[in-house]
CSV table of C-alpha atoms in Angstrom, one decimal:
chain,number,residue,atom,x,y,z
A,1,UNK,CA,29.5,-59.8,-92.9
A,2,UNK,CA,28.3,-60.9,-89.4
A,3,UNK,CA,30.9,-63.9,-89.6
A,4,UNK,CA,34.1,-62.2,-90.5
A,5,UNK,CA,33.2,-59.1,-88.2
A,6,UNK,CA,33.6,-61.8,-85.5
A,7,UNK,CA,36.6,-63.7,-87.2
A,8,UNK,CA,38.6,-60.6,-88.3
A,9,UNK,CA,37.5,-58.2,-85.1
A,10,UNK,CA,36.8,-60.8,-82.4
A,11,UNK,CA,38.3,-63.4,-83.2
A,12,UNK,CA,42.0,-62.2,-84.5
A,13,UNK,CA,42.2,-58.6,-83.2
A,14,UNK,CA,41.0,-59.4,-79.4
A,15,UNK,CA,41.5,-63.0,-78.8
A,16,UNK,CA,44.8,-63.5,-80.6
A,17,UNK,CA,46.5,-60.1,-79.7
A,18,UNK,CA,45.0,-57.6,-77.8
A,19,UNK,CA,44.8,-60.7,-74.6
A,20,UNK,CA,48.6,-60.8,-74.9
A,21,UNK,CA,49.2,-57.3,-74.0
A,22,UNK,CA,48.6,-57.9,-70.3
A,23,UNK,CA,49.9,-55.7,-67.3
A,24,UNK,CA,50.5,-58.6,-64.5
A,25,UNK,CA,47.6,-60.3,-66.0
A,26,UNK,CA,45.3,-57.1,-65.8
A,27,UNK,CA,43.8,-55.5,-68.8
A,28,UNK,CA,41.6,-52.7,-69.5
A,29,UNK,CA,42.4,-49.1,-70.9
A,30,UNK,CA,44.5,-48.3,-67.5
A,31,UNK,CA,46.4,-51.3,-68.1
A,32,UNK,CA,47.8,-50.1,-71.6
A,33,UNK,CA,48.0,-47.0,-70.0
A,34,UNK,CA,50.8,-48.2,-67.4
A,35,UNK,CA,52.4,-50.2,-69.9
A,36,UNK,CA,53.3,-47.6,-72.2
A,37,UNK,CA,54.1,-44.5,-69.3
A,38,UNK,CA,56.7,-47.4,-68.3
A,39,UNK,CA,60.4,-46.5,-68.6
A,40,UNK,CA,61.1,-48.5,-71.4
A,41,UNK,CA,59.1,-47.1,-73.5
A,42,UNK,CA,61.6,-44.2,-73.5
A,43,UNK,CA,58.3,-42.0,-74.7
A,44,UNK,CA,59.3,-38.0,-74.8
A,45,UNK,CA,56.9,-36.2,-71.9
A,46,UNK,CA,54.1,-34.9,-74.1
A,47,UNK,CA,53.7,-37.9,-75.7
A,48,UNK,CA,52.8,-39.8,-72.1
A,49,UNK,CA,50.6,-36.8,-71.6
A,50,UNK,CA,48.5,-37.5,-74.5
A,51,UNK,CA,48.6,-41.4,-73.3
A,52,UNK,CA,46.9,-40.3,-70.6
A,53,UNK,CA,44.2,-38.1,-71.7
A,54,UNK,CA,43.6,-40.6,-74.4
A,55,UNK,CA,43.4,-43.9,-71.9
A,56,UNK,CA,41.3,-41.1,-69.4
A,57,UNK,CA,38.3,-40.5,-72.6
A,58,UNK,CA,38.9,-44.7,-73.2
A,59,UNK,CA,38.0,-45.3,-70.0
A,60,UNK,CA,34.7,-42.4,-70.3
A,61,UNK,CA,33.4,-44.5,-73.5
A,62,UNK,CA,33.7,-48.2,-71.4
A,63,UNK,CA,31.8,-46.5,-68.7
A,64,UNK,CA,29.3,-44.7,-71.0
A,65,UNK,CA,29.0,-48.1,-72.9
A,66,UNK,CA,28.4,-50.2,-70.3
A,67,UNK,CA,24.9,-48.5,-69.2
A,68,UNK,CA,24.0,-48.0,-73.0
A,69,UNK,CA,24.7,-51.5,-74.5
A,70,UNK,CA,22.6,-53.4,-72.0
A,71,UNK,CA,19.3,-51.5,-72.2
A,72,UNK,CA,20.1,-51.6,-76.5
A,73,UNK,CA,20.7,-54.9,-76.7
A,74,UNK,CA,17.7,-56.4,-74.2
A,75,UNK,CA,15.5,-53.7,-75.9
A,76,UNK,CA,16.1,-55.3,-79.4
A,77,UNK,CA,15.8,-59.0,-77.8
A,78,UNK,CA,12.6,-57.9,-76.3
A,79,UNK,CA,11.2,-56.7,-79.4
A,80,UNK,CA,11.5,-59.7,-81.4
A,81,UNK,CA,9.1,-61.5,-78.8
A,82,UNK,CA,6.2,-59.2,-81.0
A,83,UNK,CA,7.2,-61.5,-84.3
A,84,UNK,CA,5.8,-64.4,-81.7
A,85,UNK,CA,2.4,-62.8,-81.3
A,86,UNK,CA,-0.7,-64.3,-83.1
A,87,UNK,CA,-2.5,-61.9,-85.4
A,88,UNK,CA,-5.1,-60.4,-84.3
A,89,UNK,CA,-4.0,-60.1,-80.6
A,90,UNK,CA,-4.4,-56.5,-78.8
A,91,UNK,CA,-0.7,-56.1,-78.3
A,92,UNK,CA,0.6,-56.3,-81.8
A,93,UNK,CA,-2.7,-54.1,-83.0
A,94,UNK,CA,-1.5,-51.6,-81.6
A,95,UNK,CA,2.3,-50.1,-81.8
A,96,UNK,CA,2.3,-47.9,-79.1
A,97,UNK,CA,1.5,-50.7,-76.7
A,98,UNK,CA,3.9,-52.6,-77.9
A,99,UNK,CA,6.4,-49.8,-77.6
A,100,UNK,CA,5.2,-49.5,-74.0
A,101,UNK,CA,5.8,-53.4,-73.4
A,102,UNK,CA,8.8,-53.5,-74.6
A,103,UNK,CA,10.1,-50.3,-72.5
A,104,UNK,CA,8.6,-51.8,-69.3
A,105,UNK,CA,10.3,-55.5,-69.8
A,106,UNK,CA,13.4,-54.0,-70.7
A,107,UNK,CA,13.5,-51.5,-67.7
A,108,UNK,CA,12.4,-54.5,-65.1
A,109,UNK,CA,15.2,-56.9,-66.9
A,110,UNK,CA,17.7,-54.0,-66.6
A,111,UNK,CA,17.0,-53.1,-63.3
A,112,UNK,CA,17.2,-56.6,-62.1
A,113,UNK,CA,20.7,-57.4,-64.1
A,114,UNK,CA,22.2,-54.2,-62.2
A,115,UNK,CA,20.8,-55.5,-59.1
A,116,UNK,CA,22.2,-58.7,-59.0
A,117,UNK,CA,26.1,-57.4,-60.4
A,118,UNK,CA,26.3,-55.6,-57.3
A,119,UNK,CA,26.8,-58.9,-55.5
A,120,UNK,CA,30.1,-58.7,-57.3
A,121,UNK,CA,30.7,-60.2,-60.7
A,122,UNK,CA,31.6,-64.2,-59.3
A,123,UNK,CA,28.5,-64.6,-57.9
A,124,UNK,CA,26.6,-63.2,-60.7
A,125,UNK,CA,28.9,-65.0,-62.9
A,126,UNK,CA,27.1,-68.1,-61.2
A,127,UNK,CA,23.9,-67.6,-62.3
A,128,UNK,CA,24.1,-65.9,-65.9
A,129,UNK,CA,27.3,-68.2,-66.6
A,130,UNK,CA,25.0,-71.9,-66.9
A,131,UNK,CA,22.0,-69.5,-68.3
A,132,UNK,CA,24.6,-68.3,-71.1
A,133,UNK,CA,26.0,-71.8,-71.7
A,134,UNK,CA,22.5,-73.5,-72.8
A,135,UNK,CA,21.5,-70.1,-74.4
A,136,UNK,CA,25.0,-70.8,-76.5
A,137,UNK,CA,23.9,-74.5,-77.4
A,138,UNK,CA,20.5,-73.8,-78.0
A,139,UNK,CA,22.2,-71.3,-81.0
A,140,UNK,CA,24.0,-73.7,-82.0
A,141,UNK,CA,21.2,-76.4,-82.4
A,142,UNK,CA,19.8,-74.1,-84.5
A,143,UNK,CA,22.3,-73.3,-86.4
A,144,UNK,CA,23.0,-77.0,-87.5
A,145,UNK,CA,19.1,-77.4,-88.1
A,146,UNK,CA,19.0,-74.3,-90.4
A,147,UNK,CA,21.9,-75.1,-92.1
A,148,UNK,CA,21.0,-78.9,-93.3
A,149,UNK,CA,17.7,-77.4,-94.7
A,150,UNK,CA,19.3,-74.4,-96.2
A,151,UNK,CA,23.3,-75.5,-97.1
A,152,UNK,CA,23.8,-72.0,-99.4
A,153,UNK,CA,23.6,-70.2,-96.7
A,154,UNK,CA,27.6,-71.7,-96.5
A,155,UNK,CA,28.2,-69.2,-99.1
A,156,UNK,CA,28.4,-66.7,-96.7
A,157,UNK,CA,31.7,-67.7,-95.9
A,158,UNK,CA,33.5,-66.7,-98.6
A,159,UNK,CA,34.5,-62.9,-98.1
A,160,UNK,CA,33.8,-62.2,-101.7
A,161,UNK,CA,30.1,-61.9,-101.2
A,162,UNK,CA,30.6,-59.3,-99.6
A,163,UNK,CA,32.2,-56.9,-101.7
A,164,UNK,CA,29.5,-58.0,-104.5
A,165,UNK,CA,26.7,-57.2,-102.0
A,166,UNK,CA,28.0,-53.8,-101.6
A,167,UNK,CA,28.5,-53.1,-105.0
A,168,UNK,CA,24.8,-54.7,-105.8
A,169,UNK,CA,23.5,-52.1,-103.2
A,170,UNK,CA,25.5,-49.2,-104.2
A,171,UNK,CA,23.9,-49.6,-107.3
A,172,UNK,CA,20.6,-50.6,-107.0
A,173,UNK,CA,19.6,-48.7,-104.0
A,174,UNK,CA,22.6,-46.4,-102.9
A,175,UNK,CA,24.7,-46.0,-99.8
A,176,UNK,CA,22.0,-46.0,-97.3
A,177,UNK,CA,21.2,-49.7,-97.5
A,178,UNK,CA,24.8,-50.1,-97.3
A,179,UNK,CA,25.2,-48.8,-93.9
A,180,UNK,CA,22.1,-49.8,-92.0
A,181,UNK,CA,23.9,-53.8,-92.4
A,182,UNK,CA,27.2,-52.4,-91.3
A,183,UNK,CA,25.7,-51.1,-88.2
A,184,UNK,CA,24.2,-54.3,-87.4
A,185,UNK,CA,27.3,-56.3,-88.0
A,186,UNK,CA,29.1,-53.5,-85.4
A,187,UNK,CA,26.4,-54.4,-82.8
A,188,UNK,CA,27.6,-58.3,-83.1
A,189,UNK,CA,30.8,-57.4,-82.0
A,190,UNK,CA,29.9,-54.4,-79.8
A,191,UNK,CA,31.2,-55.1,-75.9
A,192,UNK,CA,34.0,-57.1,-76.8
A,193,UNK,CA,36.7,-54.8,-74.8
A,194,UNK,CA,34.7,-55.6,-72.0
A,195,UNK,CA,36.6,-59.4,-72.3
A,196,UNK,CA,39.8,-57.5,-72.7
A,197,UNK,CA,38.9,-55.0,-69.2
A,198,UNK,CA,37.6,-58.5,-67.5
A,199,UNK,CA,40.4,-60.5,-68.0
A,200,UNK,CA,42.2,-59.9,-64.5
A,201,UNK,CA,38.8,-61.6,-63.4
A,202,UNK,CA,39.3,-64.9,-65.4
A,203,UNK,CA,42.6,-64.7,-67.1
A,204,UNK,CA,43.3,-64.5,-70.7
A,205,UNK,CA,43.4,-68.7,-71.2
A,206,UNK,CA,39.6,-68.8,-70.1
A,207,UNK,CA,38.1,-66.1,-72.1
A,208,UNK,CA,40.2,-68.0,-75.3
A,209,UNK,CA,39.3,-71.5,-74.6
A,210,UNK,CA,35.2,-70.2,-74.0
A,211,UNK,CA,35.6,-68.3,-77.5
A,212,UNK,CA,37.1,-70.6,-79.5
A,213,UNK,CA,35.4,-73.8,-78.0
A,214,UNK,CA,32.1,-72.6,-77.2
A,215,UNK,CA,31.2,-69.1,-78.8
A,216,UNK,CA,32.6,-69.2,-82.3
């Protein structure tokens, strides 16, 4: 599910289409909004209006997004650290300090992330840009090692597994357990307008050549 959420989503939605509707190379909700109030569109006056209003709440949910899905996302990197904890060791005896832990890393890492993006985003680009790149092969040695020792997992590939998984579920254990891996194949792909709003900084060529080559 995790795959074709970035094939069909990512992969053909955002880096095949939505980076070719570009306003002089800018994108973002603004940027659709200018192209359509153009003249050519030859759209009727209340239709513009409710362009706007919609590209006005777009632009709300980016903003509102952007301070929620970095403390999510570190918050659930953070917590996987307790999986490397021996047993027995005070941290991981108790819940509530690891709950603590993991809400005092996150804020610091948070805190320091905002810090440094108000350098502007080149120079932060700098350091989190070689920091991403061996993060990115790191995944990917693991990925090959996992995959010689378990080939199956290949099987994933083929979309058909998952209509049978959700039809196992919906019948086994009902539509709950259906929706809590639908919500973690949405947080795979969560953020990805953001490429769309960047892409005056890097251009559209970049951010295809990086996902193509280097992310997928």
């Amino acid at each position: 599910m995790v795959i074709w959420a970035l094939i069909v989503q990512a992969t053909f939605k955002y880096m095949i289409f939505i980076t070719r509707v570009d306003n002089h190379h800018e994108g973002g909700t603004f940027s659709l909004c200018s192209l359509l109030l153009q003249r050519k569109t030859k759209l009727n006056g209340f239709t513009k209006n409710v362009v706007r209003i919609v590209s006005i709440l777009g632009a709300c949910l980016i903003i509102a997004q952007g301070a929620i899905t970095p403390a999510v996302k570190i918050s659930r990197a953070v917590s996987g650290l307790n999986d490397f904890l021996p047993e027995g060791h005070k941290l991981a005896s108790n819940p509530e300090n690891v709950k603590i832990a993991i809400l005092g890393i996150t804020f610091v890492l948070v805190f320091v992330m905002f810090q440094l993006n108000r350098f502007g985003a080149s120079r932060f680009g700098y350091i989190i840009g070689p920091i991403c790149f061996l993060w990115l092969l790191f995944l990917s040695f693991l990925g090959v090692w996992q995959i010689t020792k378990y080939p199956a997992i290949l099987w994933a590939l083929n979309p058909y597994s998952i209509f049978t998984f959700f039809q196992h579920s919906l019948k086994s254990k009902g539509i709950k357990h259906c929706l809590e891996p639908i919500g973690r194949a949405f947080i795979v792909i969560a953020g990805m307008e953001i490429l769309y709003t960047d892409m005056g900084h890097f251009g559209a060529k970049p951010i295809r050549f990086c996902w193509f080559f280097l992310v997928l």
